[in-house]
Amino acid sequence: MKTLVLIPSLMLAASLAHAQVYQFAAALLPAATGATGSGTVTAVYNQGAQTLQLDINFSGLSGNTSMVHIHGPTATAYTGSAGAITPHPYLPAFPAGVQSGTYSQLLDLTQTSSFGSAFVSSNGGTAAGAEAALFAAMMDGKTYLNIHTTTFPGGEITGFLTPVPEPSTTAAVVAGLLGSFALVRRFRSASTR
């Protein structure tokens, strides 16, 4: 009987732990000596909907934005450089020629236009191949957002996207496990009476 109670609870906890929504975040810090900008980026990948929600805040750039995109995959996690994954020179609808701003955009990853053409070509020539490669690189810590400026054409601020545990999923898994243990304890105490 104990096993029959424990298995569904563990299955629920496991399914919640493998939710199809993944969040990534990075602080955008100076990438070159003399760069003055800073910012933050969050990226929410919805595997079921095949979308990537990007939210970027930046300020204090020493030059005007000239290019903005996600790069990857790097050879080693959280270090190095790589080509652009997303469209070149700008993410869709990114504010061009500014020193500060915000950006919020939902990318449809079923469309090859959400990726740079070279990235699509090197990943099977399809949006599905590019999406799979992007997700793998993000999970491996091999993607970074780079804001290039007129003062620093190679990139003024940058940050590697890092997976962030989703609080609601973590809480649900913990609650499921605690509930399972409570039920097992209850059945143990009932069977010893």
Short mmCIF file of N, CA, C and O in Angstrom, two decimals, residues 42-116:
data_model
loop_
_atom_site.label_atom_id
_atom_site.label_comp_id
_atom_site.label_asym_id
_atom_site.label_seq_id
_atom_site.Cartn_x
_atom_site.Cartn_y
_atom_site.Cartn_z
N THR A 42 16.60 38.64 -18.93
CA THR A 42 15.96 37.37 -18.60
C THR A 42 15.44 36.79 -19.90
O THR A 42 14.98 37.52 -20.79
N ALA A 43 15.54 35.49 -20.00
CA ALA A 43 15.06 34.76 -21.17
C ALA A 43 14.22 33.59 -20.68
O ALA A 43 14.68 32.81 -19.84
N VAL A 44 12.99 33.50 -21.16
CA VAL A 44 12.11 32.40 -20.76
C VAL A 44 11.80 31.58 -22.00
O VAL A 44 11.16 32.06 -22.94
N TYR A 45 12.30 30.35 -21.99
CA TYR A 45 12.09 29.43 -23.11
C TYR A 45 10.91 28.55 -22.78
O TYR A 45 10.91 27.83 -21.78
N ASN A 46 9.88 28.59 -23.62
CA ASN A 46 8.70 27.74 -23.47
C ASN A 46 8.80 26.66 -24.54
O ASN A 46 8.56 26.91 -25.72
N GLN A 47 9.18 25.46 -24.10
CA GLN A 47 9.41 24.36 -25.04
C GLN A 47 8.13 23.94 -25.74
O GLN A 47 8.14 23.64 -26.93
N GLY A 48 7.02 23.92 -25.01
CA GLY A 48 5.75 23.52 -25.60
C GLY A 48 5.26 24.50 -26.65
O GLY A 48 4.80 24.13 -27.72
N ALA A 49 5.36 25.80 -26.34
CA ALA A 49 4.91 26.85 -27.26
C ALA A 49 5.97 27.20 -28.30
O ALA A 49 5.68 27.90 -29.26
N GLN A 50 7.20 26.74 -28.09
CA GLN A 50 8.33 27.02 -28.97
C GLN A 50 8.57 28.52 -29.11
O GLN A 50 8.66 29.06 -30.21
N THR A 51 8.68 29.16 -27.94
CA THR A 51 8.92 30.61 -27.90
C THR A 51 10.07 30.93 -26.95
O THR A 51 10.39 30.14 -26.06
N LEU A 52 10.63 32.11 -27.15
CA LEU A 52 11.65 32.64 -26.26
C LEU A 52 11.27 34.08 -25.94
O LEU A 52 11.26 34.93 -26.82
N GLN A 53 10.92 34.33 -24.69
CA GLN A 53 10.59 35.68 -24.23
C GLN A 53 11.87 36.32 -23.72
O GLN A 53 12.52 35.80 -22.82
N LEU A 54 12.25 37.45 -24.30
CA LEU A 54 13.44 38.17 -23.88
C LEU A 54 13.04 39.49 -23.24
O LEU A 54 12.24 40.24 -23.81
N ASP A 55 13.58 39.77 -22.06
CA ASP A 55 13.38 41.05 -21.39
C ASP A 55 14.75 41.59 -21.02
O ASP A 55 15.49 40.94 -20.27
N ILE A 56 15.08 42.76 -21.56
CA ILE A 56 16.40 43.35 -21.38
C ILE A 56 16.25 44.79 -20.90
O ILE A 56 15.42 45.54 -21.42
N ASN A 57 17.03 45.14 -19.89
CA ASN A 57 17.12 46.52 -19.40
C ASN A 57 18.60 46.89 -19.45
O ASN A 57 19.44 46.11 -19.01
N PHE A 58 18.90 48.07 -19.97
CA PHE A 58 20.30 48.50 -20.04
C PHE A 58 20.36 50.01 -19.92
O PHE A 58 19.43 50.73 -20.26
N SER A 59 21.50 50.49 -19.41
CA SER A 59 21.69 51.93 -19.26
C SER A 59 23.18 52.25 -19.18
O SER A 59 24.01 51.37 -18.98
N GLY A 60 23.47 53.55 -19.33
CA GLY A 60 24.82 54.03 -19.15
C GLY A 60 25.82 53.63 -20.21
O GLY A 60 27.03 53.69 -19.97
N LEU A 61 25.35 53.24 -21.39
CA LEU A 61 26.29 52.85 -22.44
C LEU A 61 27.13 54.06 -22.86
O LEU A 61 26.64 55.18 -22.91
N SER A 62 28.38 53.82 -23.17
CA SER A 62 29.26 54.92 -23.58
C SER A 62 29.09 55.28 -25.04
O SER A 62 29.58 56.31 -25.48
N GLY A 63 28.40 54.45 -25.78
CA GLY A 63 28.07 54.73 -27.18
C GLY A 63 26.65 54.31 -27.46
O GLY A 63 25.96 53.76 -26.59
N ASN A 64 26.18 54.55 -28.68
CA ASN A 64 24.83 54.14 -29.07
C ASN A 64 24.82 52.68 -29.52
O ASN A 64 25.80 52.21 -30.10
N THR A 65 23.72 52.00 -29.26
CA THR A 65 23.62 50.59 -29.66
C THR A 65 23.81 50.48 -31.17
O THR A 65 23.25 51.25 -31.95
N SER A 66 24.65 49.50 -31.56
CA SER A 66 24.90 49.27 -32.98
C SER A 66 24.55 47.84 -33.39
O SER A 66 24.27 47.59 -34.57
N MET A 67 24.58 46.91 -32.46
CA MET A 67 24.17 45.52 -32.69
C MET A 67 23.79 44.91 -31.35
O MET A 67 24.39 45.24 -30.33
N VAL A 68 22.80 44.02 -31.38
CA VAL A 68 22.39 43.31 -30.17
C VAL A 68 21.90 41.94 -30.59
O VAL A 68 21.01 41.82 -31.44
N HIS A 69 22.50 40.90 -30.01
CA HIS A 69 22.06 39.54 -30.30
C HIS A 69 22.58 38.56 -29.25
O HIS A 69 23.43 38.91 -28.43
N ILE A 70 22.04 37.35 -29.32
CA ILE A 70 22.52 36.25 -28.50
C ILE A 70 23.58 35.53 -29.31
O ILE A 70 23.37 35.24 -30.50
N HIS A 71 24.71 35.25 -28.68
CA HIS A 71 25.80 34.51 -29.31
C HIS A 71 25.88 33.09 -28.73
O HIS A 71 25.49 32.87 -27.59
N GLY A 72 26.47 32.18 -29.50
CA GLY A 72 26.73 30.84 -28.98
C GLY A 72 26.78 29.82 -30.09
O GLY A 72 26.57 30.16 -31.26
N PRO A 73 26.98 28.59 -29.78
CA PRO A 73 27.51 28.12 -28.51
C PRO A 73 29.02 28.32 -28.43
O PRO A 73 29.73 28.13 -29.40
N THR A 74 29.48 28.68 -27.24
CA THR A 74 30.91 28.79 -27.00
C THR A 74 31.47 27.38 -26.78
O THR A 74 30.71 26.44 -26.49
N ALA A 75 32.77 27.24 -26.90
CA ALA A 75 33.39 25.93 -26.72
C ALA A 75 33.33 25.47 -25.26
O ALA A 75 33.19 24.28 -24.97
N THR A 76 33.40 26.43 -24.34
CA THR A 76 33.41 26.13 -22.92
C THR A 76 32.32 26.96 -22.24
O THR A 76 32.11 28.12 -22.59
N ALA A 77 31.64 26.35 -21.29
CA ALA A 77 30.56 27.04 -20.58
C ALA A 77 31.06 28.30 -19.89
O ALA A 77 32.13 28.30 -19.29
N TYR A 78 30.28 29.36 -20.01
CA TYR A 78 30.49 30.64 -19.32
C TYR A 78 31.80 31.34 -19.67
O TYR A 78 32.28 32.16 -18.89
N THR A 79 32.34 31.04 -20.84
CA THR A 79 33.55 31.72 -21.28
C THR A 79 33.70 31.61 -22.79
O THR A 79 33.10 30.74 -23.41
N GLY A 80 34.47 32.52 -23.34
CA GLY A 80 34.75 32.47 -24.77
C GLY A 80 33.79 33.31 -25.59
O GLY A 80 32.98 34.07 -25.05
N SER A 81 33.94 33.18 -26.90
CA SER A 81 33.06 33.92 -27.82
C SER A 81 32.62 32.98 -28.93
O SER A 81 33.22 31.94 -29.16
N ALA A 82 31.56 33.38 -29.59
CA ALA A 82 30.98 32.57 -30.67
C ALA A 82 30.16 33.48 -31.57
O ALA A 82 29.92 34.64 -31.24
N GLY A 83 29.71 32.94 -32.68
CA GLY A 83 28.89 33.70 -33.63
C GLY A 83 27.49 33.96 -33.09
O GLY A 83 27.08 33.45 -32.05
N ALA A 84 26.75 34.77 -33.85
CA ALA A 84 25.39 35.15 -33.44
C ALA A 84 24.42 34.00 -33.68
O ALA A 84 24.45 33.34 -34.70
N ILE A 85 23.55 33.78 -32.70
CA ILE A 85 22.47 32.80 -32.82
C ILE A 85 21.23 33.49 -33.35
O ILE A 85 20.54 32.96 -34.21
N THR A 86 20.93 34.66 -32.82
CA THR A 86 19.73 35.39 -33.21
C THR A 86 20.05 36.31 -34.39
O THR A 86 21.21 36.47 -34.75
N PRO A 87 19.05 36.93 -35.00
CA PRO A 87 19.28 37.76 -36.19
C PRO A 87 20.36 38.81 -36.00
O PRO A 87 20.54 39.35 -34.90
N HIS A 88 21.04 39.09 -37.07
CA HIS A 88 22.16 40.04 -37.09
C HIS A 88 21.72 41.25 -37.91
O HIS A 88 21.13 41.06 -38.96
N PRO A 89 21.87 42.46 -37.54
CA PRO A 89 22.65 42.94 -36.41
C PRO A 89 21.83 43.08 -35.12
O PRO A 89 22.41 43.15 -34.05
N TYR A 90 20.50 43.14 -35.22
CA TYR A 90 19.68 43.38 -34.03
C TYR A 90 18.67 42.28 -33.81
O TYR A 90 18.16 41.68 -34.77
N LEU A 91 18.35 42.07 -32.53
CA LEU A 91 17.17 41.29 -32.19
C LEU A 91 15.97 42.03 -32.78
O LEU A 91 15.99 43.26 -32.88
N PRO A 92 14.91 41.31 -33.17
CA PRO A 92 13.74 41.98 -33.74
C PRO A 92 13.19 43.09 -32.84
O PRO A 92 13.00 42.87 -31.64
N ALA A 93 13.01 44.28 -33.38
CA ALA A 93 12.41 45.44 -32.70
C ALA A 93 13.26 46.00 -31.57
O ALA A 93 12.76 46.76 -30.73
N PHE A 94 14.53 45.67 -31.51
CA PHE A 94 15.40 46.23 -30.47
C PHE A 94 15.63 47.71 -30.75
O PHE A 94 15.81 48.11 -31.90
N PRO A 95 15.66 48.56 -29.71
CA PRO A 95 15.88 49.99 -29.93
C PRO A 95 17.32 50.26 -30.42
O PRO A 95 18.28 50.00 -29.70
N ALA A 96 17.43 50.76 -31.62
CA ALA A 96 18.74 51.03 -32.23
C ALA A 96 19.19 52.45 -31.92
O ALA A 96 18.38 53.36 -31.80
N GLY A 97 20.51 52.64 -31.80
CA GLY A 97 21.07 53.98 -31.66
C GLY A 97 20.77 54.68 -30.35
O GLY A 97 20.65 55.90 -30.33
N VAL A 98 20.64 53.92 -29.25
CA VAL A 98 20.34 54.52 -27.95
C VAL A 98 21.40 54.11 -26.93
O VAL A 98 22.13 53.14 -27.13
N GLN A 99 21.46 54.84 -25.82
CA GLN A 99 22.41 54.52 -24.76
C GLN A 99 21.77 53.86 -23.55
O GLN A 99 22.47 53.39 -22.66
N SER A 100 20.45 53.84 -23.52
CA SER A 100 19.73 53.14 -22.46
C SER A 100 18.35 52.76 -22.99
O SER A 100 17.87 53.35 -23.96
N GLY A 101 17.74 51.80 -22.34
CA GLY A 101 16.41 51.41 -22.77
C GLY A 101 15.98 50.07 -22.21
O GLY A 101 16.68 49.44 -21.41
N THR A 102 14.79 49.68 -22.64
CA THR A 102 14.23 48.38 -22.27
C THR A 102 13.78 47.68 -23.53
O THR A 102 13.51 48.32 -24.56
N TYR A 103 13.69 46.38 -23.43
CA TYR A 103 13.29 45.56 -24.57
C TYR A 103 12.51 44.38 -24.03
O TYR A 103 12.93 43.73 -23.08
N SER A 104 11.37 44.11 -24.62
CA SER A 104 10.56 42.95 -24.27
C SER A 104 9.98 42.40 -25.57
O SER A 104 9.20 43.10 -26.24
N GLN A 105 10.36 41.19 -25.90
CA GLN A 105 9.94 40.62 -27.18
C GLN A 105 9.79 39.12 -27.04
O GLN A 105 10.60 38.45 -26.40
N LEU A 106 8.74 38.59 -27.67
CA LEU A 106 8.52 37.15 -27.72
C LEU A 106 8.93 36.66 -29.11
O LEU A 106 8.36 37.08 -30.11
N LEU A 107 9.96 35.80 -29.15
CA LEU A 107 10.42 35.26 -30.42
C LEU A 107 9.72 33.94 -30.69
O LEU A 107 9.67 33.06 -29.82
N ASP A 108 9.19 33.79 -31.89
CA ASP A 108 8.56 32.55 -32.33
C ASP A 108 9.65 31.67 -32.91
O ASP A 108 10.14 31.91 -34.01
N LEU A 109 10.03 30.63 -32.18
CA LEU A 109 11.16 29.79 -32.59
C LEU A 109 10.80 28.79 -33.68
O LEU A 109 11.67 28.04 -34.14
N THR A 110 9.54 28.80 -34.13
CA THR A 110 9.19 27.96 -35.28
C THR A 110 9.55 28.66 -36.59
O THR A 110 9.44 28.07 -37.66
N GLN A 111 9.97 29.92 -36.47
CA GLN A 111 10.30 30.72 -37.66
C GLN A 111 11.82 30.86 -37.78
O GLN A 111 12.49 31.25 -36.82
N THR A 112 12.35 30.59 -38.95
CA THR A 112 13.80 30.75 -39.15
C THR A 112 14.21 32.21 -38.99
O THR A 112 15.37 32.49 -38.67
N SER A 113 13.29 33.13 -39.14
CA SER A 113 13.60 34.56 -38.98
C SER A 113 13.96 34.92 -37.54
O SER A 113 14.48 36.01 -37.29
N SER A 114 13.71 34.04 -36.59
CA SER A 114 14.08 34.28 -35.20
C SER A 114 15.54 33.96 -34.92
O SER A 114 16.03 34.16 -33.82
N PHE A 115 16.23 33.46 -35.95
CA PHE A 115 17.63 33.06 -35.82
C PHE A 115 18.45 33.72 -36.91
O PHE A 115 17.93 34.12 -37.94
N GLY A 116 19.77 33.78 -36.70
CA GLY A 116 20.67 34.21 -37.75
C GLY A 116 20.75 33.13 -38.82
O GLY A 116 20.67 31.93 -38.51
#
